[in-house]
XYZ file of C-alpha atoms in Angstrom:
578
model
C 0.000 0.000 0.000
C 1.245 3.453 -0.782
C 0.938 6.020 1.958
C 2.035 9.536 2.655
C 2.215 9.984 6.379
C 2.391 12.776 8.892
C 2.969 11.547 12.456
C 2.677 13.933 15.365
C 4.660 13.156 18.475
C 3.679 13.795 22.043
C 4.844 17.277 23.092
C 7.311 15.660 25.507
C 9.222 14.019 22.649
C 12.175 15.861 21.100
C 11.846 16.078 17.314
C 12.592 18.454 14.458
C 10.040 21.195 13.793
C 9.291 20.335 10.198
C 6.764 18.496 8.092
C 7.699 15.773 5.625
C 5.385 14.111 3.149
C 6.817 10.936 1.644
C 5.998 10.333 -2.019
C 4.014 7.274 -2.925
C 5.479 4.766 -5.343
C 2.160 4.464 -7.153
C 0.767 7.981 -6.870
C 2.830 11.076 -6.215
C 0.990 13.729 -4.241
C 2.592 17.144 -4.249
C 1.566 19.010 -1.106
C 2.677 22.429 -0.018
C 4.292 22.501 3.415
C 1.802 23.019 6.224
C 3.003 25.263 9.032
C 1.974 23.809 12.349
C 2.958 25.044 15.805
C 4.110 21.696 17.202
C 6.923 19.142 16.766
C 6.759 16.755 13.830
C 8.876 13.858 12.577
C 9.242 12.035 9.278
C 7.728 8.589 9.373
C 6.125 6.095 7.060
C 5.572 2.374 7.073
C 4.601 -0.327 4.569
C 1.250 -1.933 5.206
C 0.658 -5.652 4.816
C -2.614 -7.366 3.943
C -2.861 -9.815 6.841
C -4.268 -8.997 10.246
C -5.920 -10.600 13.221
C -7.904 -9.657 16.292
C -7.314 -10.874 19.799
C -10.155 -12.929 21.255
C -11.214 -9.910 23.319
C -11.512 -7.611 20.353
C -14.977 -6.899 18.945
C -15.640 -7.092 15.235
C -16.385 -4.140 13.026
C -19.880 -2.857 12.565
C -20.805 0.140 10.484
C -22.989 3.205 9.900
C -26.167 2.523 11.778
C -24.957 -0.804 13.111
C -25.996 -2.312 16.356
C -22.702 -1.962 18.126
C -22.914 -5.536 19.368
C -19.895 -6.891 21.152
C -19.577 -10.109 19.202
C -16.107 -11.616 19.244
C -13.879 -13.087 16.560
C -10.478 -14.694 16.855
C -9.731 -13.937 13.221
C -11.113 -11.126 11.113
C -12.828 -12.298 7.967
C -14.511 -10.127 5.321
C -17.887 -11.459 6.438
C -17.350 -10.100 9.965
C -18.751 -6.672 9.134
C -22.252 -5.708 10.262
C -23.772 -2.921 8.190
C -27.328 -1.748 7.689
C -28.628 -2.446 4.210
C -29.622 1.175 3.547
C -26.165 2.689 3.949
C -24.472 -0.244 2.260
C -26.711 0.012 -0.804
C -26.266 3.787 -0.949
C -22.486 3.514 -0.948
C -22.472 0.685 -3.491
C -24.851 2.326 -5.948
C -24.015 6.009 -5.661
C -20.596 6.221 -4.045
C -19.196 8.270 -1.196
C -20.580 11.615 -2.316
C -24.162 10.360 -2.176
C -24.190 10.032 1.602
C -26.289 12.513 3.534
C -24.345 14.767 5.889
C -27.226 16.423 7.803
C -28.613 14.173 10.539
C -32.315 13.622 11.185
C -34.098 13.451 14.559
C -37.619 12.016 14.826
C -39.947 12.473 17.791
C -41.631 9.165 18.572
C -45.309 9.289 19.431
C -48.545 7.365 18.910
C -48.057 7.446 15.130
C -44.615 5.829 15.224
C -44.208 3.793 18.414
C -44.625 0.275 17.029
C -41.631 -1.825 16.020
C -42.528 -1.780 12.313
C -42.985 1.992 12.342
C -39.666 2.571 14.119
C -37.907 0.345 11.620
C -39.487 2.274 8.749
C -38.124 5.515 10.211
C -34.649 3.998 10.635
C -34.682 2.774 7.044
C -35.856 6.234 5.979
C -32.873 7.925 7.597
C -33.659 8.518 11.288
C -30.392 8.970 13.196
C -31.843 9.902 16.596
C -35.171 8.906 18.173
C -36.558 11.538 20.541
C -38.936 10.738 23.391
C -40.775 13.716 24.849
C -41.532 13.377 28.565
C -44.334 15.944 28.231
C -46.474 13.121 26.893
C -47.077 9.500 27.813
C -46.067 7.444 30.819
C -42.585 6.310 31.751
C -43.622 2.755 30.962
C -44.643 3.829 27.456
C -41.302 5.582 26.943
C -39.421 2.579 28.339
C -41.067 0.393 25.737
C -40.073 2.790 22.947
C -36.457 3.029 24.130
C -36.121 -0.731 24.352
C -37.665 -1.216 20.941
C -35.089 1.175 19.473
C -32.292 -0.757 21.185
C -33.716 -4.043 19.899
C -33.922 -2.567 16.404
C -30.252 -1.644 16.608
C -29.273 -5.120 17.740
C -31.367 -7.083 15.282
C -31.325 -4.882 12.183
C -27.875 -3.339 12.350
C -28.722 0.312 13.078
C -27.155 2.701 15.603
C -30.104 4.978 16.295
C -29.391 7.128 19.358
C -32.097 7.968 21.918
C -32.725 11.519 23.129
C -34.986 12.144 26.125
C -36.578 15.603 26.282
C -37.582 16.931 29.713
C -40.885 18.705 30.213
C -39.527 21.772 32.000
C -41.408 23.883 34.504
C -42.723 26.627 32.266
C -46.468 27.280 32.235
C -48.336 24.858 30.007
C -51.725 23.246 29.472
C -52.835 19.861 30.767
C -53.536 16.742 28.747
C -56.984 17.814 27.445
C -58.671 14.997 29.355
C -57.069 12.368 27.161
C -58.151 13.883 23.847
C -55.413 14.017 21.167
C -56.286 17.621 20.322
C -59.013 20.254 20.457
C -59.980 22.922 17.951
C -60.594 26.477 19.160
C -62.745 28.540 16.811
C -62.877 32.310 16.455
C -65.245 33.926 18.960
C -65.563 30.927 21.281
C -65.251 31.341 25.059
C -62.793 28.956 26.692
C -62.016 28.433 30.373
C -58.397 28.051 31.533
C -58.433 26.735 35.101
C -56.078 25.551 37.827
C -58.737 23.362 39.455
C -58.640 19.578 39.070
C -61.563 17.463 37.877
C -62.378 13.897 38.896
C -64.834 13.612 36.004
C -64.099 14.415 32.345
C -63.244 18.036 31.617
C -66.224 20.274 30.816
C -66.492 21.390 27.205
C -64.017 24.103 26.155
C -62.081 23.820 29.412
C -58.307 23.553 29.707
C -56.222 22.760 32.777
C -53.157 24.903 33.528
C -50.218 23.442 35.493
C -49.296 26.625 37.379
C -51.259 27.366 40.580
C -50.579 31.102 40.471
C -51.965 31.467 36.948
C -55.217 33.201 37.884
C -53.381 35.651 40.145
C -50.846 36.669 37.520
C -53.025 37.223 34.470
C -55.086 40.358 34.065
C -58.197 41.164 32.081
C -57.084 42.321 28.644
C -53.941 40.124 28.562
C -53.290 38.052 25.446
C -52.821 34.321 25.998
C -50.766 32.486 23.336
C -50.948 28.728 23.000
C -47.867 26.964 21.655
C -46.220 30.153 20.483
C -49.300 31.500 18.719
C -50.920 28.420 17.204
C -54.036 29.814 18.897
C -54.597 33.157 20.616
C -57.033 34.228 23.330
C -57.936 37.440 25.160
C -58.602 37.308 28.905
C -62.102 38.704 29.488
C -63.012 37.552 33.022
C -61.500 35.992 36.161
C -63.766 33.889 38.397
C -61.966 32.228 41.316
C -59.669 29.526 39.881
C -61.058 30.049 36.368
C -59.947 32.468 33.655
C -62.469 33.084 30.879
C -60.867 33.787 27.508
C -62.168 34.805 24.081
C -60.580 33.042 21.103
C -59.272 35.753 18.769
C -57.103 33.540 16.497
C -58.487 30.037 15.931
C -56.147 27.057 16.038
C -55.444 23.511 17.179
C -54.795 22.941 20.888
C -52.453 20.059 21.672
C -51.901 18.378 25.055
C -49.200 19.962 27.234
C -48.856 22.963 24.919
C -46.813 25.870 26.234
C -48.698 28.979 27.437
C -47.390 32.540 27.428
C -49.240 35.754 28.169
C -48.552 39.221 26.863
C -49.499 42.614 28.277
C -49.285 45.889 26.365
C -47.218 44.228 23.630
C -44.648 42.706 26.004
C -44.174 39.204 27.340
C -45.125 38.774 30.997
C -42.169 36.703 32.197
C -41.579 37.622 35.811
C -43.276 34.512 37.153
C -41.620 32.158 34.659
C -38.255 33.567 35.686
C -38.875 32.336 39.239
C -39.797 28.791 38.216
C -37.001 26.189 38.372
C -35.553 24.992 35.071
C -35.684 21.375 36.203
C -38.871 20.503 38.078
C -39.378 17.672 40.572
C -41.023 15.644 37.796
C -38.050 16.348 35.522
C -35.640 14.927 38.120
C -37.671 11.718 38.249
C -37.665 11.592 34.452
C -33.892 12.164 34.421
C -33.439 9.242 36.831
C -35.532 7.173 34.450
C -33.420 8.240 31.466
C -30.179 7.400 33.271
C -31.520 3.972 34.211
C -32.570 3.286 30.620
C -29.208 4.443 29.254
C -30.434 7.176 26.921
C -27.735 8.834 24.828
C -28.857 12.444 25.265
C -30.983 14.394 27.727
C -32.442 17.601 26.282
C -33.186 20.169 28.997
C -36.098 22.516 28.382
C -36.026 26.268 29.075
C -32.376 26.422 30.172
C -31.707 29.776 31.806
C -27.999 29.563 32.637
C -24.867 27.421 32.389
C -25.242 26.642 36.098
C -28.273 24.465 35.360
C -26.339 22.457 32.764
C -23.317 22.001 35.032
C -25.563 20.932 37.902
C -27.234 18.287 35.735
C -23.897 17.009 34.454
C -22.635 16.662 38.021
C -25.803 14.817 38.985
C -25.473 12.367 36.068
C -21.816 11.749 36.932
C -22.719 11.057 40.571
C -25.641 8.762 39.743
C -23.834 6.892 36.995
C -20.027 7.264 37.144
C -18.458 6.960 33.724
C -21.745 7.728 31.978
C -21.468 9.264 28.533
C -24.961 10.787 28.431
C -24.822 14.094 26.554
C -26.719 17.133 27.841
C -28.470 19.142 25.122
C -29.556 22.680 26.036
C -32.822 23.758 24.452
C -32.599 27.414 23.490
C -36.184 28.601 23.698
C -36.476 31.497 26.129
C -35.302 35.072 26.577
C -33.056 33.943 29.429
C -31.316 31.346 27.280
C -30.709 33.924 24.540
C -29.231 36.381 27.032
C -26.806 33.751 28.354
C -26.336 31.958 25.044
C -22.559 31.494 24.845
C -22.089 30.343 28.436
C -24.932 27.842 28.068
C -23.544 26.388 24.830
C -20.030 26.138 26.278
C -21.350 24.178 29.255
C -23.545 21.861 27.172
C -22.781 18.904 24.906
C -25.002 20.392 22.208
C -27.932 22.723 21.639
C -31.405 22.680 20.152
C -32.920 25.712 18.421
C -36.466 25.242 19.739
C -38.087 27.812 17.499
C -41.675 27.218 18.577
C -41.348 28.285 22.201
C -38.642 30.800 21.298
C -41.092 32.457 18.913
C -43.541 32.824 21.787
C -41.049 34.921 23.781
C -39.436 37.092 21.119
C -40.751 38.853 18.031
C -41.358 36.428 15.187
C -39.136 38.371 12.812
C -36.208 37.863 15.216
C -36.341 34.059 15.086
C -34.363 33.583 11.796
C -31.504 35.790 12.954
C -31.267 34.011 16.304
C -31.360 30.630 14.559
C -28.392 31.581 12.389
C -26.531 32.978 15.392
C -27.061 29.816 17.457
C -26.071 27.486 14.610
C -22.889 29.478 13.936
C -21.916 29.735 17.591
C -22.415 26.017 18.178
C -20.188 25.194 15.252
C -17.501 27.588 16.423
C -17.564 26.000 19.888
C -17.667 22.467 18.424
C -21.103 21.579 19.781
C -23.709 19.747 17.670
C -26.821 21.831 16.986
C -30.355 20.706 16.133
C -32.842 22.957 14.333
C -36.315 22.049 15.582
C -39.993 23.028 15.639
C -42.466 23.422 12.787
C -40.090 22.430 9.985
C -42.884 20.590 8.163
C -45.860 21.462 10.352
C -48.399 21.184 7.526
C -47.472 17.524 7.046
C -49.200 16.672 10.294
C -52.361 16.858 8.178
C -51.230 16.864 4.533
C -49.033 14.488 2.476
C -46.838 17.217 0.973
C -45.206 20.250 2.593
C -45.686 23.868 1.644
C -43.015 25.452 -0.539
C -42.213 27.819 2.305
C -41.497 24.858 4.591
C -39.135 23.373 2.014
C -37.336 26.718 1.814
C -37.091 26.771 5.626
C -35.544 23.296 5.691
C -33.169 24.289 2.896
C -31.973 27.307 4.851
C -31.188 25.178 7.917
C -29.141 22.833 5.709
C -27.384 25.810 4.074
C -26.491 27.087 7.546
C -24.863 23.652 7.986
C -26.714 22.673 11.146
C -25.828 19.217 12.421
C -29.389 17.959 12.532
C -33.018 18.695 11.696
C -35.865 17.523 13.918
C -39.423 16.428 13.340
C -41.835 16.953 16.257
C -45.566 16.544 15.736
C -44.935 15.533 12.116
C -43.522 12.174 13.221
C -45.119 11.851 16.673
C -48.779 12.277 15.760
C -48.919 13.231 12.093
C -50.693 11.304 9.375
C -47.577 11.021 7.180
C -44.473 10.540 9.367
C -42.496 8.545 6.795
C -43.243 11.049 4.044
C -42.178 13.928 6.285
C -38.891 12.171 7.003
C -38.434 11.531 3.293
C -38.854 15.248 2.588
C -36.151 16.151 5.126
C -33.836 13.541 3.650
C -34.318 14.516 0.000
C -34.062 18.267 0.646
C -30.911 17.755 2.732
C -29.278 15.657 0.012
C -30.142 18.131 -2.729
C -28.904 21.233 -0.886
C -25.708 19.477 0.204
C -25.028 18.424 -3.383
C -25.726 21.956 -4.620
C -23.254 23.307 -2.048
C -20.513 21.019 -3.357
C -21.322 21.538 -7.044
C -21.284 25.300 -6.657
C -18.074 25.043 -4.620
C -19.545 27.308 -2.000
C -17.172 28.714 0.573
C -17.892 29.815 4.109
C -17.043 33.072 5.799
C -17.377 31.452 9.233
C -14.086 31.430 11.110
C -13.453 28.542 13.469
C -11.679 29.784 16.589
C -9.422 27.543 18.604
C -11.375 25.406 21.082
C -8.532 23.286 22.482
C -8.131 23.232 26.257
C -4.680 21.613 26.233
C -1.649 21.403 23.974
C -2.490 17.816 23.039
C -6.018 18.894 22.063
C -4.492 21.724 20.048
C -2.486 19.177 18.062
C -5.657 17.184 17.313
C -7.479 20.361 16.297
C -4.711 21.434 13.902
C -4.571 17.937 12.410
C -8.316 17.961 11.719
C -8.256 21.491 10.262
C -5.401 20.496 7.948
C -6.987 17.160 7.023
C -10.231 18.876 5.977
C -8.316 21.321 3.760
C -6.275 18.514 2.199
C -9.434 16.482 1.627
C -11.140 19.356 -0.192
C -8.065 20.332 -2.230
C -7.355 16.758 -3.368
C -10.978 15.683 -3.756
C -10.496 12.616 -1.557
C -13.273 10.054 -1.353
C -13.468 9.780 2.428
C -11.705 10.605 5.676
C -11.155 7.723 8.109
C -10.730 8.686 11.767
C -9.902 6.238 14.552
C -11.053 7.724 17.839
C -11.760 6.274 21.267
C -13.587 9.239 22.761
C -15.149 10.607 19.556
C -13.487 13.997 20.060
C -11.330 13.876 16.937
C -14.312 12.846 14.813
C -16.211 15.794 16.269
C -13.392 18.179 15.341
C -13.455 16.856 11.781
C -17.224 17.273 11.586
C -16.816 20.885 12.703
C -14.655 21.534 9.607
C -17.465 20.330 7.280
C -15.242 18.668 4.610
C -16.805 17.862 1.240
C -16.314 14.117 1.678
C -17.964 11.848 4.271
C -16.158 10.984 7.512
C -15.934 7.316 8.512
C -15.551 7.433 12.309
C -14.256 4.240 13.948
C -14.559 3.931 17.735
C -14.291 1.136 20.265
C -17.342 2.306 22.223
C -20.937 1.493 21.317
C -22.133 4.524 23.272
C -19.717 6.906 21.573
C -20.752 5.510 18.218
C -24.417 6.272 18.823
C -23.596 9.779 20.059
C -21.571 10.457 16.905
C -24.699 9.687 14.895
C -25.978 13.168 15.799
C -23.049 15.021 14.228
C -22.801 16.359 10.698
C -21.095 14.180 8.103
C -20.097 11.325 10.420
C -20.718 7.694 9.512
C -19.962 5.944 12.811
C -18.521 2.429 13.004
C -17.561 0.273 15.958
C -14.191 -1.412 15.691
C -11.827 -2.927 18.193
C -8.476 -1.418 17.293
C -5.024 -0.890 18.712
C -2.323 1.748 18.434
C -0.994 -0.124 15.383
C -2.379 1.865 12.468
C -1.029 -0.658 9.979
C -3.206 -3.377 11.448
C -6.204 -1.060 11.823
C -6.120 0.114 8.223
C -5.593 -3.350 6.751
C -8.480 -4.752 8.750
C -10.758 -1.840 7.854
C -9.948 -1.955 4.135
C -10.475 -5.711 4.036
C -13.881 -5.571 5.703
C -15.213 -2.597 3.744
C -13.939 -3.873 0.376
C -15.556 -7.237 0.971
C -18.947 -5.523 1.193
C -18.342 -3.239 -1.763
C -18.380 -0.089 0.358
C -14.932 0.989 -0.883
C -12.855 -0.002 -3.888
C -9.189 -0.315 -4.745
C -7.861 3.048 -5.851
C -10.187 5.135 -3.677
C -8.264 8.028 -2.155
C -8.654 8.355 1.606
C -7.128 10.295 4.474
C -6.657 8.387 7.722
C -6.403 10.077 11.121
C -5.867 8.687 14.597
C -6.181 10.290 18.003
C -4.016 7.581 19.585
C -0.931 8.499 17.535
C -2.163 11.923 16.397
C -1.299 11.175 12.784
C -2.403 11.903 9.198
C -1.966 9.585 6.234
C -2.991 10.129 2.611
C -3.296 6.917 0.631
C -5.029 4.914 -2.061
C -7.018 1.875 -1.014
C -4.937 -1.164 -2.149
C-alpha cells in the first residue's frame, strides 16, 4: 500500500520542527508545506494485507450498526455488520451520495410500534426523541427498548434523546383527547382546578397554581407560540375566561405565554425552576434506561447544565450521556454562549422561542445559534415546525421546504421532526422530505463550490487537544483540495471525529470507535458515519483490517483516495485503497 504519512509526536518528545510528506510509489501527491505550531517527525511504514484480532476484540460494525460486542479470533470479510440502507447507498451512488445532515424524529402514537420505528430507521432517522411531556414512563421505556432491539437485530445505531418537560407554564392533557380545535369567537375556560370527572367542554387545565393571580383582564394568551390566541375577558376564582381571537389547534401539554401591552409577561416564569421535581424523576428514568442524550427545556444559565452534568456523573459514574440545552427562552438567549459552552449540544427550539421574542427575530437568532455552536464544536439541532403542515397533509408547503433548505445551508448538524412524526398522518413522508431536501442542498453546495465566511476559533483546552485540532483542520483542507473520497478517523472518545465534523469537509467521515455509546452519540453530528471497531495503536493493522472488511462488502474499492487520522498516535496519512 502506498501512503504519505504525517505523524505527530507527544509534546514531551524531542523532534525536528518540520513536516515531511513521503511520495508514494504508485501515486505522487505534491503538497505544499503546512506550518503547524508543534513538533513533527518524518515517518512512514509499509502496510501488509494480513491482520488478526485478539479474542477480546470486537468485530467491526458500520454506519447505523448495532454496536454488538460479538467476538472473533480472526477477522474475515464477512465479519462486518452494516445496515442495508447505507451499504446500498455507498455501493450504488458512491461516497458523495451520503447525507451529511442528521435527522431526529420524535416518537409518538403514530410511530411507536416496532414496524414503524424500523421504517423511520430505514428512511434515515439517526436519533429517536422521546418527549416526557407526553405518555407514561412505561410507554417511553417500551419505545427506548424497541429502538435498542432494532439496533441489535437490524444493524442500526439509532441514538435515543430524552426531552424533559420543563417547569414553564403549560396546558394539561386535554382529558385524554389528542387535540381540540378552538374557533374564532368561542369562550374557553383556563383553570387551575382539578376534575375527577371528564373536563367540561371548552375547558383547559393549567399546570401553574398562580396562573389566575398573575393574568389580568385584557392580557393576550398564546398557546404553543401563537398556534391559537385568546384574550382574557373575566377571572372567576380559579377560572380564567378567555375569548378566542385567532383560531387554532390545541395540543396536550402545549406551552402557554401571556402578553401585556405588547410585552411578554415573564416575571413569574423567571422564578420557576428549570428542572422541576417531575423532571428529576424523568432524568433518573433516562439514566436507568441508558439514553444517549438528555435535552433540557427552558435552560436559563450554564449553572443548570453544570448541575445536571454533576448529577449524572454522581448517579452513573463513567456515563457518557450528553446534555443538550434547548434554546427557547429570553433567558437562554441572554446567556447563550455560556450555556452552549457548558452543554454537549444545543437545540434551536423555534416554537417556544417564537412565543417569547418577536417572530421576525427568530431567523436571525437561529443563524446565530447554529454558527456559535459550530464555532464552539457543539452539535446543533434545528427544531420546531419544519414541516408542520405535514401533520395533516401528504406534501409540505413550498415555504417549509425553503425553511428546511436554509437550515441545511447554515450547515446545522441535525433537523428535527416533532408533531410531524409523533402524531402526524404522514411521518415517513415527512422524514423523506427532510432527507431529499438535505441531500439536494448538500449536493448543490458542493457543485457550486460554496465557501464559508465562518471562522473557526481555537477550542482546544490543552496542547495535546491543540495538536488534534490542527490535524483535523489540515486534514479537511487537504481532503477538499485533493478531492479525496473519504476521511477515516480512529477515535476512542469521539473527540477527533467531532473536530473533523466541525470543519465540514466535502467528503464523508468514517468514524471508527471502540465504544458502542460513543458511536451512537456520533450519529448526531454532521457528516459522520460511525462504526464500531476494536483497534489498537498499530495503524497498519487497523487500516488493513478496515480496508479488508469494507472492500468485501463493496463499500470501498481499490484506488479510492482516503485520508486516515488517529487520536491515539495523532497522525495523518494520505493513501489509495490497495
